[in-house]
PDB file of C-alpha atoms and ligand atoms in Angstrom:
ATOM      1  CA  MET A   1      64.204 106.890 101.594  1.00  0.00           C
ATOM      2  CA  SER A   2      62.267 110.003 100.669  1.00  0.00           C
ATOM      3  CA  SER A   3      58.950 110.670 102.411  1.00  0.00           C
ATOM      4  CA  PRO A   4      55.726 110.743 100.433  1.00  0.00           C
ATOM      5  CA  THR A   5      54.560 114.206  99.427  1.00  0.00           C
ATOM      6  CA  ALA A   6      51.460 115.260 101.358  1.00  0.00           C
ATOM      7  CA  LEU A   7      51.040 118.659  99.732  1.00  0.00           C
ATOM      8  CA  ARG A   8      52.524 120.305  96.683  1.00  0.00           C
ATOM      9  CA  ALA A   9      52.231 123.780  95.251  1.00  0.00           C
ATOM     10  CA  ASP A  10      53.261 124.411  91.652  1.00  0.00           C
ATOM     11  CA  ASN A  11      53.978 127.955  90.472  1.00  0.00           C
ATOM     12  CA  ILE A  12      51.399 129.649  92.658  1.00  0.00           C
ATOM     13  CA  GLY A  13      50.583 133.245  91.795  1.00  0.00           C
ATOM     14  CA  ARG A  14      48.159 135.501  93.653  1.00  0.00           C
ATOM     15  CA  HIS A  15      47.316 139.122  92.994  1.00  0.00           C
ATOM     16  CA  TYR A  16      44.637 141.631  93.855  1.00  0.00           C
ATOM     17  CA  ILE A  17      43.283 144.290  91.541  1.00  0.00           C
ATOM     18  CA  ASP A  18      42.520 147.672  93.068  1.00  0.00           C
ATOM     19  CA  GLY A  19      41.218 150.052  90.402  1.00  0.00           C
ATOM     20  CA  ASN A  20      43.997 150.194  87.806  1.00  0.00           C
ATOM     21  CA  GLU A  21      46.603 148.873  90.221  1.00  0.00           C
ATOM     22  CA  LYS A  22      47.659 145.247  90.349  1.00  0.00           C
ATOM     23  CA  LEU A  23      49.071 144.178  93.699  1.00  0.00           C
ATOM     24  CA  THR A  24      51.103 141.013  93.307  1.00  0.00           C
ATOM     25  CA  VAL A  25      51.199 139.094  96.589  1.00  0.00           C
ATOM     26  CA  LEU A  26      52.705 135.738  95.506  1.00  0.00           C
ATOM     27  CA  GLN A  27      54.841 134.942  92.469  1.00  0.00           C
ATOM     28  CA  ASN A  28      55.780 131.511  91.154  1.00  0.00           C
ATOM     29  CA  VAL A  29      55.721 129.842  94.532  1.00  0.00           C
ATOM     30  CA  SER A  30      56.521 126.134  94.338  1.00  0.00           C
ATOM     31  CA  LEU A  31      57.044 123.843  97.309  1.00  0.00           C
ATOM     32  CA  SER A  32      56.285 120.446  98.659  1.00  0.00           C
ATOM     33  CA  LEU A  33      55.559 119.254 102.165  1.00  0.00           C
ATOM     34  CA  ASN A  34      56.425 115.712 103.098  1.00  0.00           C
ATOM     35  CA  ALA A  35      54.719 113.470 105.608  1.00  0.00           C
ATOM     36  CA  GLY A  36      56.208 113.782 109.090  1.00  0.00           C
ATOM     37  CA  GLU A  37      58.170 116.987 108.526  1.00  0.00           C
ATOM     38  CA  VAL A  38      57.742 120.365 110.168  1.00  0.00           C
ATOM     39  CA  VAL A  39      58.560 123.299 107.905  1.00  0.00           C
ATOM     40  CA  ALA A  40      58.804 126.869 109.196  1.00  0.00           C
ATOM     41  CA  LEU A  41      57.592 129.681 106.939  1.00  0.00           C
ATOM     42  CA  VAL A  42      59.201 132.981 107.818  1.00  0.00           C
ATOM     43  CA  GLY A  43      59.132 136.469 106.306  1.00  0.00           C
ATOM     44  CA  ARG A  44      58.297 140.053 107.124  1.00  0.00           C
ATOM     45  CA  SER A  45      54.809 141.249 107.802  1.00  0.00           C
ATOM     46  CA  GLY A  46      53.022 141.663 104.459  1.00  0.00           C
ATOM     47  CA  SER A  47      55.320 139.244 102.595  1.00  0.00           C
ATOM     48  CA  GLY A  48      52.389 136.931 101.762  1.00  0.00           C
ATOM     49  CA  LYS A  49      52.692 134.204 104.438  1.00  0.00           C
ATOM     50  CA  SER A  50      49.011 134.093 105.400  1.00  0.00           C
ATOM     51  CA  THR A  51      47.951 134.331 101.766  1.00  0.00           C
ATOM     52  CA  LEU A  52      50.138 131.333 100.924  1.00  0.00           C
ATOM     53  CA  LEU A  53      48.897 129.327 103.900  1.00  0.00           C
ATOM     54  CA  HIS A  54      45.269 130.009 102.968  1.00  0.00           C
ATOM     55  CA  ILE A  55      45.940 128.882  99.406  1.00  0.00           C
ATOM     56  CA  LEU A  56      47.711 125.704 100.601  1.00  0.00           C
ATOM     57  CA  GLY A  57      44.763 125.029 102.909  1.00  0.00           C
ATOM     58  CA  LEU A  58      42.219 125.481 100.096  1.00  0.00           C
ATOM     59  CA  LEU A  59      40.691 128.484 101.884  1.00  0.00           C
ATOM     60  CA  ASP A  60      41.683 130.708  98.961  1.00  0.00           C
ATOM     61  CA  THR A  61      42.218 130.045  95.251  1.00  0.00           C
ATOM     62  CA  PRO A  62      45.377 131.131  93.418  1.00  0.00           C
ATOM     63  CA  ASN A  63      45.243 133.157  90.190  1.00  0.00           C
ATOM     64  CA  GLU A  64      47.986 130.979  88.741  1.00  0.00           C
ATOM     65  CA  GLY A  65      49.324 127.533  89.503  1.00  0.00           C
ATOM     66  CA  GLU A  66      47.976 124.536  91.300  1.00  0.00           C
ATOM     67  CA  VAL A  67      47.819 123.051  94.783  1.00  0.00           C
ATOM     68  CA  ILE A  68      47.988 119.261  94.882  1.00  0.00           C
ATOM     69  CA  VAL A  69      46.673 117.605  98.035  1.00  0.00           C
ATOM     70  CA  ASP A  70      47.654 113.972  98.404  1.00  0.00           C
ATOM     71  CA  GLY A  71      47.988 113.639  94.633  1.00  0.00           C
ATOM     72  CA  THR A  72      44.686 115.406  93.825  1.00  0.00           C
ATOM     73  CA  PRO A  73      44.866 118.784  92.037  1.00  0.00           C
ATOM     74  CA  ALA A  74      42.596 121.068  94.068  1.00  0.00           C
ATOM     75  CA  GLY A  75      41.570 123.007  90.957  1.00  0.00           C
ATOM     76  CA  SER A  76      39.836 119.900  89.617  1.00  0.00           C
ATOM     77  CA  LEU A  77      37.527 119.614  92.646  1.00  0.00           C
ATOM     78  CA  SER A  78      33.984 120.946  92.935  1.00  0.00           C
ATOM     79  CA  GLU A  79      33.349 123.446  95.749  1.00  0.00           C
ATOM     80  CA  THR A  80      31.679 120.711  97.817  1.00  0.00           C
ATOM     81  CA  HIS A  81      34.525 118.258  97.304  1.00  0.00           C
ATOM     82  CA  ARG A  82      37.052 120.972  98.188  1.00  0.00           C
ATOM     83  CA  SER A  83      35.309 121.518 101.535  1.00  0.00           C
ATOM     84  CA  VAL A  84      35.317 117.783 102.233  1.00  0.00           C
ATOM     85  CA  VAL A  85      39.055 117.528 101.455  1.00  0.00           C
ATOM     86  CA  ARG A  86      39.758 120.640 103.530  1.00  0.00           C
ATOM     87  CA  ASN A  87      37.890 119.367 106.570  1.00  0.00           C
ATOM     88  CA  ALA A  88      39.194 115.793 106.457  1.00  0.00           C
ATOM     89  CA  ARG A  89      42.787 116.222 105.277  1.00  0.00           C
ATOM     90  CA  ILE A  90      43.838 119.648 106.469  1.00  0.00           C
ATOM     91  CA  GLY A  91      44.003 120.970 110.027  1.00  0.00           C
ATOM     92  CA  PHE A  92      44.294 124.706 110.607  1.00  0.00           C
ATOM     93  CA  VAL A  93      45.546 126.584 113.644  1.00  0.00           C
ATOM     94  CA  PHE A  94      45.350 130.398 113.622  1.00  0.00           C
ATOM     95  CA  GLN A  95      46.978 133.097 115.705  1.00  0.00           C
ATOM     96  CA  HIS A  96      43.575 134.184 117.024  1.00  0.00           C
ATOM     97  CA  PHE A  97      42.397 130.626 117.762  1.00  0.00           C
ATOM     98  CA  PHE A  98      38.931 131.057 116.143  1.00  0.00           C
ATOM     99  CA  LEU A  99      37.114 128.893 118.629  1.00  0.00           C
ATOM    100  CA  LEU A 100      33.326 129.073 118.601  1.00  0.00           C
ATOM    101  CA  PRO A 101      32.507 131.089 121.740  1.00  0.00           C
ATOM    102  CA  ASP A 102      28.958 129.751 122.117  1.00  0.00           C
ATOM    103  CA  PHE A 103      30.125 126.128 122.277  1.00  0.00           C
ATOM    104  CA  ASN A 104      32.079 124.554 125.098  1.00  0.00           C
ATOM    105  CA  VAL A 105      35.568 123.070 124.778  1.00  0.00           C
ATOM    106  CA  MET A 106      34.338 119.520 124.018  1.00  0.00           C
ATOM    107  CA  GLU A 107      31.884 120.790 121.374  1.00  0.00           C
ATOM    108  CA  ASN A 108      34.597 122.848 119.703  1.00  0.00           C
ATOM    109  CA  VAL A 109      36.895 119.821 119.458  1.00  0.00           C
ATOM    110  CA  LEU A 110      34.043 117.688 118.079  1.00  0.00           C
ATOM    111  CA  MET A 111      33.172 120.223 115.359  1.00  0.00           C
ATOM    112  CA  PRO A 112      35.253 118.664 112.512  1.00  0.00           C
ATOM    113  CA  ALA A 113      33.620 115.278 113.202  1.00  0.00           C
ATOM    114  CA  LYS A 114      30.127 116.795 113.179  1.00  0.00           C
ATOM    115  CA  ILE A 115      30.900 118.330 109.803  1.00  0.00           C
ATOM    116  CA  HIS A 116      32.549 115.141 108.509  1.00  0.00           C
ATOM    117  CA  PHE A 117      29.907 112.548 109.374  1.00  0.00           C
ATOM    118  CA  PRO A 118      26.412 112.650 107.890  1.00  0.00           C
ATOM    119  CA  ALA A 119      23.923 114.031 110.450  1.00  0.00           C
ATOM    120  CA  LEU A 120      22.012 110.753 110.494  1.00  0.00           C
ATOM    121  CA  GLN A 121      25.150 108.867 111.583  1.00  0.00           C
ATOM    122  CA  TRP A 122      26.005 111.286 114.361  1.00  0.00           C
ATOM    123  CA  PRO A 123      23.966 109.593 117.144  1.00  0.00           C
ATOM    124  CA  MET A 124      25.898 106.333 116.486  1.00  0.00           C
ATOM    125  CA  ARG A 125      29.280 108.053 116.164  1.00  0.00           C
ATOM    126  CA  ARG A 126      28.941 110.417 119.066  1.00  0.00           C
ATOM    127  CA  ALA A 127      30.260 108.240 121.911  1.00  0.00           C
ATOM    128  CA  ALA A 128      33.411 107.175 120.019  1.00  0.00           C
ATOM    129  CA  CYS A 129      34.044 110.775 118.929  1.00  0.00           C
ATOM    130  CA  GLU A 130      33.676 112.025 122.497  1.00  0.00           C
ATOM    131  CA  ASP A 131      36.201 109.391 123.601  1.00  0.00           C
ATOM    132  CA  ARG A 132      38.627 110.648 120.999  1.00  0.00           C
ATOM    133  CA  ALA A 133      38.017 114.269 122.024  1.00  0.00           C
ATOM    134  CA  ARG A 134      38.732 113.325 125.663  1.00  0.00           C
ATOM    135  CA  THR A 135      41.989 111.597 124.655  1.00  0.00           C
ATOM    136  CA  LEU A 136      43.057 114.603 122.593  1.00  0.00           C
ATOM    137  CA  LEU A 137      42.167 117.070 125.336  1.00  0.00           C
ATOM    138  CA  GLU A 138      44.132 114.984 127.811  1.00  0.00           C
ATOM    139  CA  SER A 139      47.141 114.971 125.465  1.00  0.00           C
ATOM    140  CA  VAL A 140      47.100 118.776 125.385  1.00  0.00           C
ATOM    141  CA  GLY A 141      46.705 118.967 129.169  1.00  0.00           C
ATOM    142  CA  LEU A 142      43.057 120.039 129.294  1.00  0.00           C
ATOM    143  CA  SER A 143      41.265 116.985 130.641  1.00  0.00           C
ATOM    144  CA  LYS A 144      39.360 119.043 133.222  1.00  0.00           C
ATOM    145  CA  HIS A 145      38.063 121.693 130.853  1.00  0.00           C
ATOM    146  CA  HIS A 146      35.501 119.820 128.694  1.00  0.00           C
ATOM    147  CA  SER A 147      32.496 121.837 129.741  1.00  0.00           C
ATOM    148  CA  HIS A 148      34.252 125.195 130.000  1.00  0.00           C
ATOM    149  CA  SER A 149      33.468 128.028 127.641  1.00  0.00           C
ATOM    150  CA  PRO A 150      36.468 129.155 125.526  1.00  0.00           C
ATOM    151  CA  ARG A 151      35.806 132.634 126.977  1.00  0.00           C
ATOM    152  CA  THR A 152      37.039 131.472 130.379  1.00  0.00           C
ATOM    153  CA  LEU A 153      40.348 130.040 129.093  1.00  0.00           C
ATOM    154  CA  SER A 154      43.777 131.660 128.879  1.00  0.00           C
ATOM    155  CA  GLY A 155      45.377 132.237 125.456  1.00  0.00           C
ATOM    156  CA  GLY A 156      47.592 129.170 125.812  1.00  0.00           C
ATOM    157  CA  GLU A 157      44.611 127.014 126.774  1.00  0.00           C
ATOM    158  CA  ARG A 158      42.558 128.323 123.848  1.00  0.00           C
ATOM    159  CA  GLN A 159      45.338 127.500 121.442  1.00  0.00           C
ATOM    160  CA  ARG A 160      45.562 123.980 122.877  1.00  0.00           C
ATOM    161  CA  VAL A 161      41.821 123.521 122.271  1.00  0.00           C
ATOM    162  CA  ALA A 162      42.275 124.833 118.714  1.00  0.00           C
ATOM    163  CA  LEU A 163      45.103 122.342 118.197  1.00  0.00           C
ATOM    164  CA  ALA A 164      43.031 119.425 119.548  1.00  0.00           C
ATOM    165  CA  ARG A 165      40.247 120.463 117.164  1.00  0.00           C
ATOM    166  CA  ALA A 166      42.647 120.687 114.208  1.00  0.00           C
ATOM    167  CA  LEU A 167      43.981 117.199 114.982  1.00  0.00           C
ATOM    168  CA  PHE A 168      40.600 115.539 115.490  1.00  0.00           C
ATOM    169  CA  LEU A 169      40.336 113.878 112.068  1.00  0.00           C
ATOM    170  CA  GLU A 170      44.079 113.052 111.973  1.00  0.00           C
ATOM    171  CA  PRO A 171      44.809 115.447 109.106  1.00  0.00           C
ATOM    172  CA  LYS A 172      47.684 114.591 106.797  1.00  0.00           C
ATOM    173  CA  ILE A 173      48.456 118.290 106.622  1.00  0.00           C
ATOM    174  CA  LEU A 174      48.580 120.740 109.522  1.00  0.00           C
ATOM    175  CA  LEU A 175      48.876 124.442 108.710  1.00  0.00           C
ATOM    176  CA  CYS A 176      49.578 126.880 111.549  1.00  0.00           C
ATOM    177  CA  ASP A 177      49.526 130.657 111.030  1.00  0.00           C
ATOM    178  CA  GLU A 178      51.547 132.262 113.843  1.00  0.00           C
ATOM    179  CA  PRO A 179      50.087 129.821 116.379  1.00  0.00           C
ATOM    180  CA  THR A 180      52.221 131.245 119.177  1.00  0.00           C
ATOM    181  CA  GLY A 181      51.909 134.907 118.138  1.00  0.00           C
ATOM    182  CA  ASN A 182      49.469 135.743 120.931  1.00  0.00           C
ATOM    183  CA  LEU A 183      51.086 133.636 123.633  1.00  0.00           C
ATOM    184  CA  ASP A 184      53.705 134.174 126.305  1.00  0.00           C
ATOM    185  CA  PRO A 185      56.999 132.345 125.556  1.00  0.00           C
ATOM    186  CA  GLU A 186      56.237 129.435 127.897  1.00  0.00           C
ATOM    187  CA  SER A 187      52.753 128.736 126.469  1.00  0.00           C
ATOM    188  CA  GLY A 188      54.169 129.199 122.961  1.00  0.00           C
ATOM    189  CA  ALA A 189      56.899 126.629 123.565  1.00  0.00           C
ATOM    190  CA  ARG A 190      54.271 124.189 124.878  1.00  0.00           C
ATOM    191  CA  ILE A 191      52.171 124.627 121.710  1.00  0.00           C
ATOM    192  CA  MET A 192      55.225 124.001 119.549  1.00  0.00           C
ATOM    193  CA  ASP A 193      56.079 120.844 121.520  1.00  0.00           C
ATOM    194  CA  LEU A 194      52.541 119.595 120.913  1.00  0.00           C
ATOM    195  CA  ILE A 195      52.758 120.392 117.192  1.00  0.00           C
ATOM    196  CA  PHE A 196      56.060 118.480 116.877  1.00  0.00           C
ATOM    197  CA  ASP A 197      54.620 115.551 118.878  1.00  0.00           C
ATOM    198  CA  ALA A 198      51.524 115.407 116.688  1.00  0.00           C
ATOM    199  CA  SER A 199      53.600 115.349 113.519  1.00  0.00           C
ATOM    200  CA  ALA A 200      55.890 112.614 114.877  1.00  0.00           C
ATOM    201  CA  LYS A 201      52.932 110.486 116.027  1.00  0.00           C
ATOM    202  CA  THR A 202      50.575 110.837 113.067  1.00  0.00           C
ATOM    203  CA  GLY A 203      53.044 111.588 110.269  1.00  0.00           C
ATOM    204  CA  ALA A 204      51.265 114.852 109.468  1.00  0.00           C
ATOM    205  CA  ALA A 205      53.137 117.298 107.243  1.00  0.00           C
ATOM    206  CA  VAL A 206      53.261 120.600 109.112  1.00  0.00           C
ATOM    207  CA  MET A 207      53.849 124.166 107.988  1.00  0.00           C
ATOM    208  CA  VAL A 208      54.199 126.785 110.718  1.00  0.00           C
ATOM    209  CA  VAL A 209      54.318 130.511 110.059  1.00  0.00           C
ATOM    210  CA  THR A 210      56.387 132.181 112.730  1.00  0.00           C
ATOM    211  CA  HIS A 211      58.353 135.300 113.585  1.00  0.00           C
ATOM    212  CA  ASP A 212      60.153 133.458 116.347  1.00  0.00           C
ATOM    213  CA  VAL A 213      63.728 132.705 115.253  1.00  0.00           C
ATOM    214  CA  GLY A 214      64.253 130.046 117.923  1.00  0.00           C
ATOM    215  CA  LEU A 215      61.082 128.312 116.916  1.00  0.00           C
ATOM    216  CA  ALA A 216      61.991 128.407 113.216  1.00  0.00           C
ATOM    217  CA  GLN A 217      65.343 126.823 114.100  1.00  0.00           C
ATOM    218  CA  ARG A 218      63.531 123.847 115.626  1.00  0.00           C
ATOM    219  CA  ALA A 219      61.796 123.054 112.304  1.00  0.00           C
ATOM    220  CA  HIS A 220      63.253 120.473 109.944  1.00  0.00           C
ATOM    221  CA  ARG A 221      63.364 123.057 107.145  1.00  0.00           C
ATOM    222  CA  ARG A 222      62.853 126.767 106.752  1.00  0.00           C
ATOM    223  CA  LEU A 223      61.251 128.594 103.830  1.00  0.00           C
ATOM    224  CA  HIS A 224      61.507 132.344 103.552  1.00  0.00           C
ATOM    225  CA  LEU A 225      58.989 134.565 101.753  1.00  0.00           C
ATOM    226  CA  GLU A 226      60.336 137.876 100.512  1.00  0.00           C
ATOM    227  CA  LYS A 227      57.778 140.121  98.815  1.00  0.00           C
ATOM    228  CA  GLY A 228      55.871 137.105  97.560  1.00  0.00           C
ATOM    229  CA  VAL A 229      58.897 135.162  96.305  1.00  0.00           C
ATOM    230  CA  LEU A 230      59.894 131.977  98.110  1.00  0.00           C
ATOM    231  CA  LYS A 231      63.520 131.399  99.097  1.00  0.00           C
ATOM    232  CA  MET A 232      65.156 128.616 100.993  1.00  0.00           C
ATOM    233  CA  ASP A 233      66.964 129.699 104.156  1.00  0.00           C
TER     234      ASP A 233
HETATM  235  N1  LIG B   1      41.914 140.619 100.283  1.00  0.00           N
HETATM  236  C1  LIG B   1      42.976 141.368 100.014  1.00  0.00           C
HETATM  237  N2  LIG B   1      42.887 142.418  99.169  1.00  0.00           N
HETATM  238  C2  LIG B   1      43.972 143.189  98.889  1.00  0.00           C
HETATM  239  N3  LIG B   1      45.205 142.964  99.385  1.00  0.00           N
HETATM  240  C3  LIG B   1      45.350 141.935 100.224  1.00  0.00           C
HETATM  241  C4  LIG B   1      44.259 141.072 100.590  1.00  0.00           C
HETATM  242  N4  LIG B   1      44.733 140.112 101.437  1.00  0.00           N
HETATM  243  C5  LIG B   1      46.042 140.377 101.602  1.00  0.00           C
HETATM  244  N5  LIG B   1      46.412 141.467 100.881  1.00  0.00           N
HETATM  245  C6  LIG B   1      47.778 142.035 100.820  1.00  0.00           C
HETATM  246  O1  LIG B   1      48.688 140.991 100.527  1.00  0.00           O
HETATM  247  C7  LIG B   1      49.934 141.216 101.178  1.00  0.00           C
HETATM  248  C8  LIG B   1      50.320 139.981 101.952  1.00  0.00           C
HETATM  249  O2  LIG B   1      49.427 139.789 103.047  1.00  0.00           O
HETATM  250  P1  LIG B   1      49.545 138.548 104.035  1.00  0.00           P
HETATM  251  O3  LIG B   1      49.527 137.309 103.245  1.00  0.00           O
HETATM  252  O4  LIG B   1      48.488 138.722 105.075  1.00  0.00           O
HETATM  253  O5  LIG B   1      51.006 138.785 104.651  1.00  0.00           O
HETATM  254  P2  LIG B   1      51.704 138.201 105.960  1.00  0.00           P
HETATM  255  O6  LIG B   1      50.852 137.083 106.504  1.00  0.00           O
HETATM  256  O7  LIG B   1      53.059 137.760 105.519  1.00  0.00           O
HETATM  257  O8  LIG B   1      51.803 139.355 106.923  1.00  0.00           O
HETATM  258  C9  LIG B   1      49.763 142.457 102.022  1.00  0.00           C
HETATM  259  O9  LIG B   1      50.305 143.548 101.323  1.00  0.00           O
HETATM  260  C10 LIG B   1      48.261 142.593 102.142  1.00  0.00           C
HETATM  261  O10 LIG B   1      47.881 143.932 102.319  1.00  0.00           O
HETATM  262 MG1  LIG B   2      49.905 136.802 108.319  1.00  0.00          MG
END
């Protein structure tokens, strides 16, 4: 039985104009991500991996083609609706974590929920959301760090907080841009285990950009970007 498609990209093109020069970053990229699968995206530096991930995550808009999230063409959405879809359906994990340094670990993990629920509902939702944040932080091995500042955490710990935050709203799609790029091999392997676990448990479709050959081998499928053109490995 084939899995339902969580995310599809049809003939994506992306270029930048610099004076009279046109820099083509992505050409005719088509792919689909199915629920419950982990796909590795590999390619040299500058091949367009981050650009593609940002487009798939609705953080950037392609010049050509369409991204279809759970059956909805992203191009048909208003800016507001796009943000709602992005926050609720798509989790992002970046190489540099992007935690909010002025908020503690618990507050960082709660951030997607605070954005998702109307402010007036928050006082009623708060206790249940904090319970969920505690469960998630426990699952990533950080049950004793709720009130810590991200500044005091190691790289591996920061990435685990970022992952708990990305998983908070049970996204159908999890996009990870070199999530282990700043970590030692042991912390990196732990992050990858957690990403695989999350996908198996929630059925999220996952795309992971990585330079790590061993890590790419663990994925169910590998896609290779070469100068903006997608190839199957
Ligand atoms: N905002 C931008 N303006 C101009 N060129 C860009 C911009 N963003 C990315 N690029 C170019 O697009 C290419 C692909 O970048 P990127 O997607 O970050 O590659 P990767 O993640 O594979 O290293 C690079 O040549 C980069 O310089
Ligand atoms: Mg990149």
